[in-house]
Amino acid sequence: VLGHAPREIAPSARLVETAEGPVVVTSHVPGAARPLHPEPEDATYVMLAAMTRAGSAPGRRHPYVESLAAVLGAAAGPVRAALGHRDREVVFVHGDLAPWNVLASDRHRAIDWEFGVPSGFPGVDAVHYHLMVDRVGGRVRPADAVDRVCGSRIGHTLGLDRTETRAVAALAAAHVARRMIEDGFTAADVAWWTELVSHVGGSLGSTG
C-alpha cells in the first residue's frame, strides 16, 4: 500500500534484505501523535481526503465490501442493503487509524500502515479512529461504541446518514477482525470487533 499511497500523507517505503530476512524500512515522519479523543481533527479529515483513488463502485458491490463478506458473515446482507446502489469512491484505507498513528507537523500524516489496503471504502478510517479510542481508551461496549459514532460529527462530515454510518462501522470492525485473525490473535482477542459486526448486522436487519 505504501508504494502507492500519496507521499504527502504517508511515509515512503523500501524493502531491505537482512540476515533475518526482508524488512520494510519507512522514511521518517515528523510530528506529534494526536490527543486521545474519538473525534478526528479537521486536519485529519484533510489527510483522509487525500487518500481518494480513481474510480468508484455501487456501495453494495464495492470491492472493499466484497473483500470482507466472509468476515461480515450474516451481517453482509444488511450492510450491503444499507450502503445501497449509490456510487462510492475507491480510497486507500489505513485500517488502523488512531490518534497514536497520526502525526502532526505542517500537516497530518499516518504511520504504521500494516493493515492498509488500496481499494477501501470511504469513511472507514474516520469511523475506526472513533471506535479505537472507545475500545482502548474508554472500554466502551461495542453496541455503545456504534451509537457514539452515529452521534458524532463523523457521519455529517462524510455525508453519511446514521444507517450508512452503522454499516461503515461494521466494515471497519470486520477489517480489524480479519487482520487480527490473520496475525494469529485468539477469538477472545477479536471478540470486541466481531461482536460489533454482529450487533450492526442485527440492528440493520431489524430496521431493513
PDB file of C-alpha atoms in Angstrom:
ATOM      1  CA  VAL A   1       0.000   0.000   0.000  1.00  0.00           C
ATOM      2  CA  LEU A   2       2.783   2.444   0.883  1.00  0.00           C
ATOM      3  CA  GLY A   3       4.147   2.061  -2.641  1.00  0.00           C
ATOM      4  CA  HIS A   4       1.037   3.785  -3.976  1.00  0.00           C
ATOM      5  CA  ALA A   5      -0.243   5.957  -1.117  1.00  0.00           C
ATOM      6  CA  PRO A   6       0.185   9.731  -1.589  1.00  0.00           C
ATOM      7  CA  ARG A   7       3.540  10.885  -0.218  1.00  0.00           C
ATOM      8  CA  GLU A   8       2.002  13.921   1.455  1.00  0.00           C
ATOM      9  CA  ILE A   9       0.113  11.738   3.936  1.00  0.00           C
ATOM     10  CA  ALA A  10       2.260   8.585   4.263  1.00  0.00           C
ATOM     11  CA  PRO A  11       5.947   7.662   4.537  1.00  0.00           C
ATOM     12  CA  SER A  12       7.838   6.154   1.636  1.00  0.00           C
ATOM     13  CA  ALA A  13       8.913   2.536   1.984  1.00  0.00           C
ATOM     14  CA  ARG A  14      11.573   0.210   0.632  1.00  0.00           C
ATOM     15  CA  LEU A  15      12.363  -3.472   1.114  1.00  0.00           C
ATOM     16  CA  VAL A  16      15.756  -4.209   2.680  1.00  0.00           C
ATOM     17  CA  GLU A  17      17.282  -7.677   2.836  1.00  0.00           C
ATOM     18  CA  THR A  18      18.779  -8.554   6.229  1.00  0.00           C
ATOM     19  CA  ALA A  19      20.276 -11.685   7.759  1.00  0.00           C
ATOM     20  CA  GLU A  20      16.902 -12.381   9.359  1.00  0.00           C
ATOM     21  CA  GLY A  21      15.033 -11.874   6.090  1.00  0.00           C
ATOM     22  CA  PRO A  22      13.433  -8.964   4.211  1.00  0.00           C
ATOM     23  CA  VAL A  23      12.404  -5.917   6.252  1.00  0.00           C
ATOM     24  CA  VAL A  24      10.281  -2.951   5.170  1.00  0.00           C
ATOM     25  CA  VAL A  25      12.015   0.319   6.035  1.00  0.00           C
ATOM     26  CA  THR A  26       9.966   3.519   6.002  1.00  0.00           C
ATOM     27  CA  SER A  27      11.072   7.128   5.859  1.00  0.00           C
ATOM     28  CA  HIS A  28      10.985   9.300   8.957  1.00  0.00           C
ATOM     29  CA  VAL A  29       7.686  11.067   9.624  1.00  0.00           C
ATOM     30  CA  PRO A  30       7.995  14.171  11.814  1.00  0.00           C
ATOM     31  CA  GLY A  31       5.335  15.313  14.214  1.00  0.00           C
ATOM     32  CA  ALA A  32       3.474  14.567  17.434  1.00  0.00           C
ATOM     33  CA  ALA A  33       0.743  11.984  17.973  1.00  0.00           C
ATOM     34  CA  ARG A  34      -2.757  13.317  18.374  1.00  0.00           C
ATOM     35  CA  PRO A  35      -4.658  13.567  21.699  1.00  0.00           C
ATOM     36  CA  LEU A  36      -6.686  10.556  22.801  1.00  0.00           C
ATOM     37  CA  HIS A  37     -10.031  11.930  21.629  1.00  0.00           C
ATOM     38  CA  PRO A  38     -12.528   9.983  19.491  1.00  0.00           C
ATOM     39  CA  GLU A  39     -13.323  12.807  17.063  1.00  0.00           C
ATOM     40  CA  PRO A  40     -10.730  13.162  14.286  1.00  0.00           C
ATOM     41  CA  GLU A  41      -9.376  16.690  13.951  1.00  0.00           C
ATOM     42  CA  ASP A  42     -10.073  18.801  10.863  1.00  0.00           C
ATOM     43  CA  ALA A  43      -6.518  18.270   9.593  1.00  0.00           C
ATOM     44  CA  THR A  44      -7.050  14.505   9.857  1.00  0.00           C
ATOM     45  CA  TYR A  45     -10.066  14.809   7.550  1.00  0.00           C
ATOM     46  CA  VAL A  46      -7.872  16.757   5.111  1.00  0.00           C
ATOM     47  CA  MET A  47      -5.413  13.863   5.225  1.00  0.00           C
ATOM     48  CA  LEU A  48      -8.182  11.318   4.610  1.00  0.00           C
ATOM     49  CA  ALA A  49      -9.456  13.312   1.638  1.00  0.00           C
ATOM     50  CA  ALA A  50      -6.043  12.844   0.007  1.00  0.00           C
ATOM     51  CA  MET A  51      -6.495   9.046   0.098  1.00  0.00           C
ATOM     52  CA  THR A  52      -9.023   9.045  -2.749  1.00  0.00           C
ATOM     53  CA  ARG A  53      -8.098   6.947  -5.768  1.00  0.00           C
ATOM     54  CA  ALA A  54      -9.520   6.894  -9.284  1.00  0.00           C
ATOM     55  CA  GLY A  55     -12.766   5.018  -9.672  1.00  0.00           C
ATOM     56  CA  SER A  56     -15.967   4.248  -7.818  1.00  0.00           C
ATOM     57  CA  ALA A  57     -18.442   1.400  -7.404  1.00  0.00           C
ATOM     58  CA  PRO A  58     -22.005   0.946  -6.136  1.00  0.00           C
ATOM     59  CA  GLY A  59     -21.923   0.713  -2.337  1.00  0.00           C
ATOM     60  CA  ARG A  60     -23.421  -2.752  -2.091  1.00  0.00           C
ATOM     61  CA  ARG A  61     -20.988  -4.123  -4.702  1.00  0.00           C
ATOM     62  CA  HIS A  62     -17.944  -2.108  -3.688  1.00  0.00           C
ATOM     63  CA  PRO A  63     -14.737  -4.210  -3.854  1.00  0.00           C
ATOM     64  CA  TYR A  64     -13.976  -3.471  -0.213  1.00  0.00           C
ATOM     65  CA  VAL A  65     -17.387  -4.746   0.878  1.00  0.00           C
ATOM     66  CA  GLU A  66     -16.913  -7.887  -1.210  1.00  0.00           C
ATOM     67  CA  SER A  67     -13.469  -8.488   0.271  1.00  0.00           C
ATOM     68  CA  LEU A  68     -14.924  -8.512   3.795  1.00  0.00           C
ATOM     69  CA  ALA A  69     -18.023 -10.612   3.051  1.00  0.00           C
ATOM     70  CA  ALA A  70     -16.666 -13.742   4.763  1.00  0.00           C
ATOM     71  CA  VAL A  71     -15.861 -11.853   7.979  1.00  0.00           C
ATOM     72  CA  LEU A  72     -19.150  -9.947   7.909  1.00  0.00           C
ATOM     73  CA  GLY A  73     -20.992 -13.277   7.735  1.00  0.00           C
ATOM     74  CA  ALA A  74     -24.695 -12.816   8.453  1.00  0.00           C
ATOM     75  CA  ALA A  75     -24.172  -9.040   8.595  1.00  0.00           C
ATOM     76  CA  ALA A  76     -23.083  -8.910   4.935  1.00  0.00           C
ATOM     77  CA  GLY A  77     -26.630  -8.715   3.543  1.00  0.00           C
ATOM     78  CA  PRO A  78     -27.838  -5.936   5.878  1.00  0.00           C
ATOM     79  CA  VAL A  79     -24.600  -3.993   5.342  1.00  0.00           C
ATOM     80  CA  ARG A  80     -24.937  -4.222   1.551  1.00  0.00           C
ATOM     81  CA  ALA A  81     -28.575  -3.116   1.765  1.00  0.00           C
ATOM     82  CA  ALA A  82     -27.642  -0.142   3.958  1.00  0.00           C
ATOM     83  CA  LEU A  83     -24.946   1.009   1.548  1.00  0.00           C
ATOM     84  CA  GLY A  84     -27.319   0.741  -1.410  1.00  0.00           C
ATOM     85  CA  HIS A  85     -26.656   1.420  -5.078  1.00  0.00           C
ATOM     86  CA  ARG A  86     -25.125   4.894  -4.812  1.00  0.00           C
ATOM     87  CA  ASP A  87     -21.602   5.017  -6.219  1.00  0.00           C
ATOM     88  CA  ARG A  88     -18.867   5.282  -3.584  1.00  0.00           C
ATOM     89  CA  GLU A  89     -15.279   6.263  -4.209  1.00  0.00           C
ATOM     90  CA  VAL A  90     -12.460   3.753  -4.000  1.00  0.00           C
ATOM     91  CA  VAL A  91      -9.931   5.018  -1.467  1.00  0.00           C
ATOM     92  CA  PHE A  92      -6.812   3.953   0.354  1.00  0.00           C
ATOM     93  CA  VAL A  93      -7.772   2.623   3.788  1.00  0.00           C
ATOM     94  CA  HIS A  94      -5.158   2.746   6.533  1.00  0.00           C
ATOM     95  CA  GLY A  95      -7.064   0.134   8.529  1.00  0.00           C
ATOM     96  CA  ASP A  96      -5.637   1.029  11.936  1.00  0.00           C
ATOM     97  CA  LEU A  97      -6.114   4.783  12.092  1.00  0.00           C
ATOM     98  CA  ALA A  98      -5.998   6.083  15.659  1.00  0.00           C
ATOM     99  CA  PRO A  99      -4.546   9.131  17.434  1.00  0.00           C
ATOM    100  CA  TRP A 100      -1.213   7.372  18.011  1.00  0.00           C
ATOM    101  CA  ASN A 101      -0.893   6.589  14.285  1.00  0.00           C
ATOM    102  CA  VAL A 102      -1.455  10.184  13.139  1.00  0.00           C
ATOM    103  CA  LEU A 103       1.457  12.606  13.473  1.00  0.00           C
ATOM    104  CA  ALA A 104       1.028  16.370  13.150  1.00  0.00           C
ATOM    105  CA  SER A 105       3.655  18.831  11.980  1.00  0.00           C
ATOM    106  CA  ASP A 106       2.922  21.075   8.984  1.00  0.00           C
ATOM    107  CA  ARG A 107       0.127  18.618   8.150  1.00  0.00           C
ATOM    108  CA  HIS A 108      -1.242  15.330   9.436  1.00  0.00           C
ATOM    109  CA  ARG A 109       0.393  12.133   8.219  1.00  0.00           C
ATOM    110  CA  ALA A 110      -0.369   8.492   9.012  1.00  0.00           C
ATOM    111  CA  ILE A 111       2.193   5.897  10.116  1.00  0.00           C
ATOM    112  CA  ASP A 112       2.020   2.120  10.694  1.00  0.00           C
ATOM    113  CA  TRP A 113       0.228   1.054   7.524  1.00  0.00           C
ATOM    114  CA  GLU A 114       0.402  -2.715   8.158  1.00  0.00           C
ATOM    115  CA  PHE A 115      -3.397  -3.036   7.933  1.00  0.00           C
ATOM    116  CA  GLY A 116      -3.656  -0.832   4.835  1.00  0.00           C
ATOM    117  CA  VAL A 117      -5.471  -1.735   1.614  1.00  0.00           C
ATOM    118  CA  PRO A 118      -5.574   0.124  -1.729  1.00  0.00           C
ATOM    119  CA  SER A 119      -9.251  -0.451  -2.582  1.00  0.00           C
ATOM    120  CA  GLY A 120     -11.088   0.672   0.512  1.00  0.00           C
ATOM    121  CA  PHE A 121     -14.439   2.250   1.335  1.00  0.00           C
ATOM    122  CA  PRO A 122     -14.692   5.972   2.208  1.00  0.00           C
ATOM    123  CA  GLY A 123     -15.272   6.739   5.867  1.00  0.00           C
ATOM    124  CA  VAL A 124     -13.824   3.514   7.255  1.00  0.00           C
ATOM    125  CA  ASP A 125     -10.726   5.174   8.692  1.00  0.00           C
ATOM    126  CA  ALA A 126     -12.601   8.022  10.392  1.00  0.00           C
ATOM    127  CA  VAL A 127     -15.074   5.590  11.951  1.00  0.00           C
ATOM    128  CA  HIS A 128     -12.265   3.245  13.001  1.00  0.00           C
ATOM    129  CA  TYR A 129     -10.484   6.178  14.656  1.00  0.00           C
ATOM    130  CA  HIS A 130     -13.526   6.793  16.864  1.00  0.00           C
ATOM    131  CA  LEU A 131     -14.087   3.097  17.590  1.00  0.00           C
ATOM    132  CA  MET A 132     -10.464   2.522  18.524  1.00  0.00           C
ATOM    133  CA  VAL A 133     -10.415   5.341  21.066  1.00  0.00           C
ATOM    134  CA  ASP A 134     -13.593   3.944  22.626  1.00  0.00           C
ATOM    135  CA  ARG A 135     -12.133   0.425  22.598  1.00  0.00           C
ATOM    136  CA  VAL A 136      -8.757   1.293  24.092  1.00  0.00           C
ATOM    137  CA  GLY A 137      -9.347   4.491  25.995  1.00  0.00           C
ATOM    138  CA  GLY A 138     -12.896   4.177  27.255  1.00  0.00           C
ATOM    139  CA  ARG A 139     -13.577   0.440  27.385  1.00  0.00           C
ATOM    140  CA  VAL A 140     -16.939   1.121  25.760  1.00  0.00           C
ATOM    141  CA  ARG A 141     -19.170  -1.819  24.806  1.00  0.00           C
ATOM    142  CA  PRO A 142     -19.422  -2.469  21.041  1.00  0.00           C
ATOM    143  CA  ALA A 143     -23.122  -1.525  20.813  1.00  0.00           C
ATOM    144  CA  ASP A 144     -22.499   1.707  22.716  1.00  0.00           C
ATOM    145  CA  ALA A 145     -19.445   2.482  20.590  1.00  0.00           C
ATOM    146  CA  VAL A 146     -21.566   2.275  17.431  1.00  0.00           C
ATOM    147  CA  ASP A 147     -24.144   4.620  18.955  1.00  0.00           C
ATOM    148  CA  ARG A 148     -21.397   7.056  19.912  1.00  0.00           C
ATOM    149  CA  VAL A 149     -20.028   7.076  16.364  1.00  0.00           C
ATOM    150  CA  CYS A 150     -23.518   7.718  14.990  1.00  0.00           C
ATOM    151  CA  GLY A 151     -23.923  10.585  17.446  1.00  0.00           C
ATOM    152  CA  SER A 152     -20.617  12.186  16.459  1.00  0.00           C
ATOM    153  CA  ARG A 153     -19.975  14.600  13.601  1.00  0.00           C
ATOM    154  CA  ILE A 154     -18.330  11.876  11.502  1.00  0.00           C
ATOM    155  CA  GLY A 155     -21.428  10.976   9.526  1.00  0.00           C
ATOM    156  CA  HIS A 156     -22.272  14.612   8.786  1.00  0.00           C
ATOM    157  CA  THR A 157     -18.678  15.388   7.794  1.00  0.00           C
ATOM    158  CA  LEU A 158     -18.533  12.421   5.422  1.00  0.00           C
ATOM    159  CA  GLY A 159     -22.080  12.728   4.058  1.00  0.00           C
ATOM    160  CA  LEU A 160     -23.329   9.504   5.662  1.00  0.00           C
ATOM    161  CA  ASP A 161     -26.710   9.059   7.312  1.00  0.00           C
ATOM    162  CA  ARG A 162     -26.995   7.068  10.549  1.00  0.00           C
ATOM    163  CA  THR A 163     -27.790   3.804   8.758  1.00  0.00           C
ATOM    164  CA  GLU A 164     -24.812   4.187   6.442  1.00  0.00           C
ATOM    165  CA  THR A 165     -22.586   5.129   9.376  1.00  0.00           C
ATOM    166  CA  ARG A 166     -23.589   1.929  11.181  1.00  0.00           C
ATOM    167  CA  ALA A 167     -22.770  -0.084   8.049  1.00  0.00           C
ATOM    168  CA  VAL A 168     -19.354   1.575   7.757  1.00  0.00           C
ATOM    169  CA  ALA A 169     -18.706   0.772  11.435  1.00  0.00           C
ATOM    170  CA  ALA A 170     -19.306  -2.901  10.614  1.00  0.00           C
ATOM    171  CA  LEU A 171     -16.840  -2.650   7.716  1.00  0.00           C
ATOM    172  CA  ALA A 172     -14.203  -1.063   9.962  1.00  0.00           C
ATOM    173  CA  ALA A 173     -14.669  -3.739  12.626  1.00  0.00           C
ATOM    174  CA  ALA A 174     -14.606  -6.570  10.081  1.00  0.00           C
ATOM    175  CA  HIS A 175     -11.347  -5.203   8.659  1.00  0.00           C
ATOM    176  CA  VAL A 176      -9.705  -5.239  12.092  1.00  0.00           C
ATOM    177  CA  ALA A 177     -11.076  -8.693  12.908  1.00  0.00           C
ATOM    178  CA  ARG A 178      -9.775 -10.166   9.662  1.00  0.00           C
ATOM    179  CA  ARG A 179      -6.288  -8.777  10.125  1.00  0.00           C
ATOM    180  CA  MET A 180      -6.118  -9.846  13.778  1.00  0.00           C
ATOM    181  CA  ILE A 181      -7.194 -13.376  12.843  1.00  0.00           C
ATOM    182  CA  GLU A 182      -4.560 -13.440  10.091  1.00  0.00           C
ATOM    183  CA  ASP A 183      -1.958 -12.317  12.639  1.00  0.00           C
ATOM    184  CA  GLY A 184      -2.810 -15.201  14.964  1.00  0.00           C
ATOM    185  CA  PHE A 185      -4.858 -13.439  17.637  1.00  0.00           C
ATOM    186  CA  THR A 186      -7.300 -15.594  19.589  1.00  0.00           C
ATOM    187  CA  ALA A 187     -11.086 -15.464  19.303  1.00  0.00           C
ATOM    188  CA  ALA A 188     -11.164 -13.731  22.696  1.00  0.00           C
ATOM    189  CA  ASP A 189      -8.800 -11.030  21.417  1.00  0.00           C
ATOM    190  CA  VAL A 190     -11.025 -10.404  18.381  1.00  0.00           C
ATOM    191  CA  ALA A 191     -14.344 -10.710  20.250  1.00  0.00           C
ATOM    192  CA  TRP A 192     -14.986  -6.969  20.689  1.00  0.00           C
ATOM    193  CA  TRP A 193     -14.769  -6.418  16.933  1.00  0.00           C
ATOM    194  CA  THR A 194     -16.785  -9.475  15.913  1.00  0.00           C
ATOM    195  CA  GLU A 195     -19.458  -8.590  18.483  1.00  0.00           C
ATOM    196  CA  LEU A 196     -19.701  -5.145  16.919  1.00  0.00           C
ATOM    197  CA  VAL A 197     -20.171  -6.659  13.456  1.00  0.00           C
ATOM    198  CA  SER A 198     -22.926  -8.951  14.736  1.00  0.00           C
ATOM    199  CA  HIS A 199     -24.629  -6.105  16.579  1.00  0.00           C
ATOM    200  CA  VAL A 200     -24.703  -3.894  13.491  1.00  0.00           C
ATOM    201  CA  GLY A 201     -25.928  -6.746  11.316  1.00  0.00           C
ATOM    202  CA  GLY A 202     -28.764  -7.431  13.734  1.00  0.00           C
ATOM    203  CA  SER A 203     -29.738  -3.788  14.127  1.00  0.00           C
ATOM    204  CA  LEU A 204     -29.697  -3.127  10.387  1.00  0.00           C
ATOM    205  CA  GLY A 205     -31.636  -6.324   9.722  1.00  0.00           C
ATOM    206  CA  SER A 206     -34.326  -5.330  12.210  1.00  0.00           C
ATOM    207  CA  THR A 207     -34.793  -1.940  10.565  1.00  0.00           C
ATOM    208  CA  GLY A 208     -34.399  -3.037   6.961  1.00  0.00           C
TER     209      GLY A 208
END
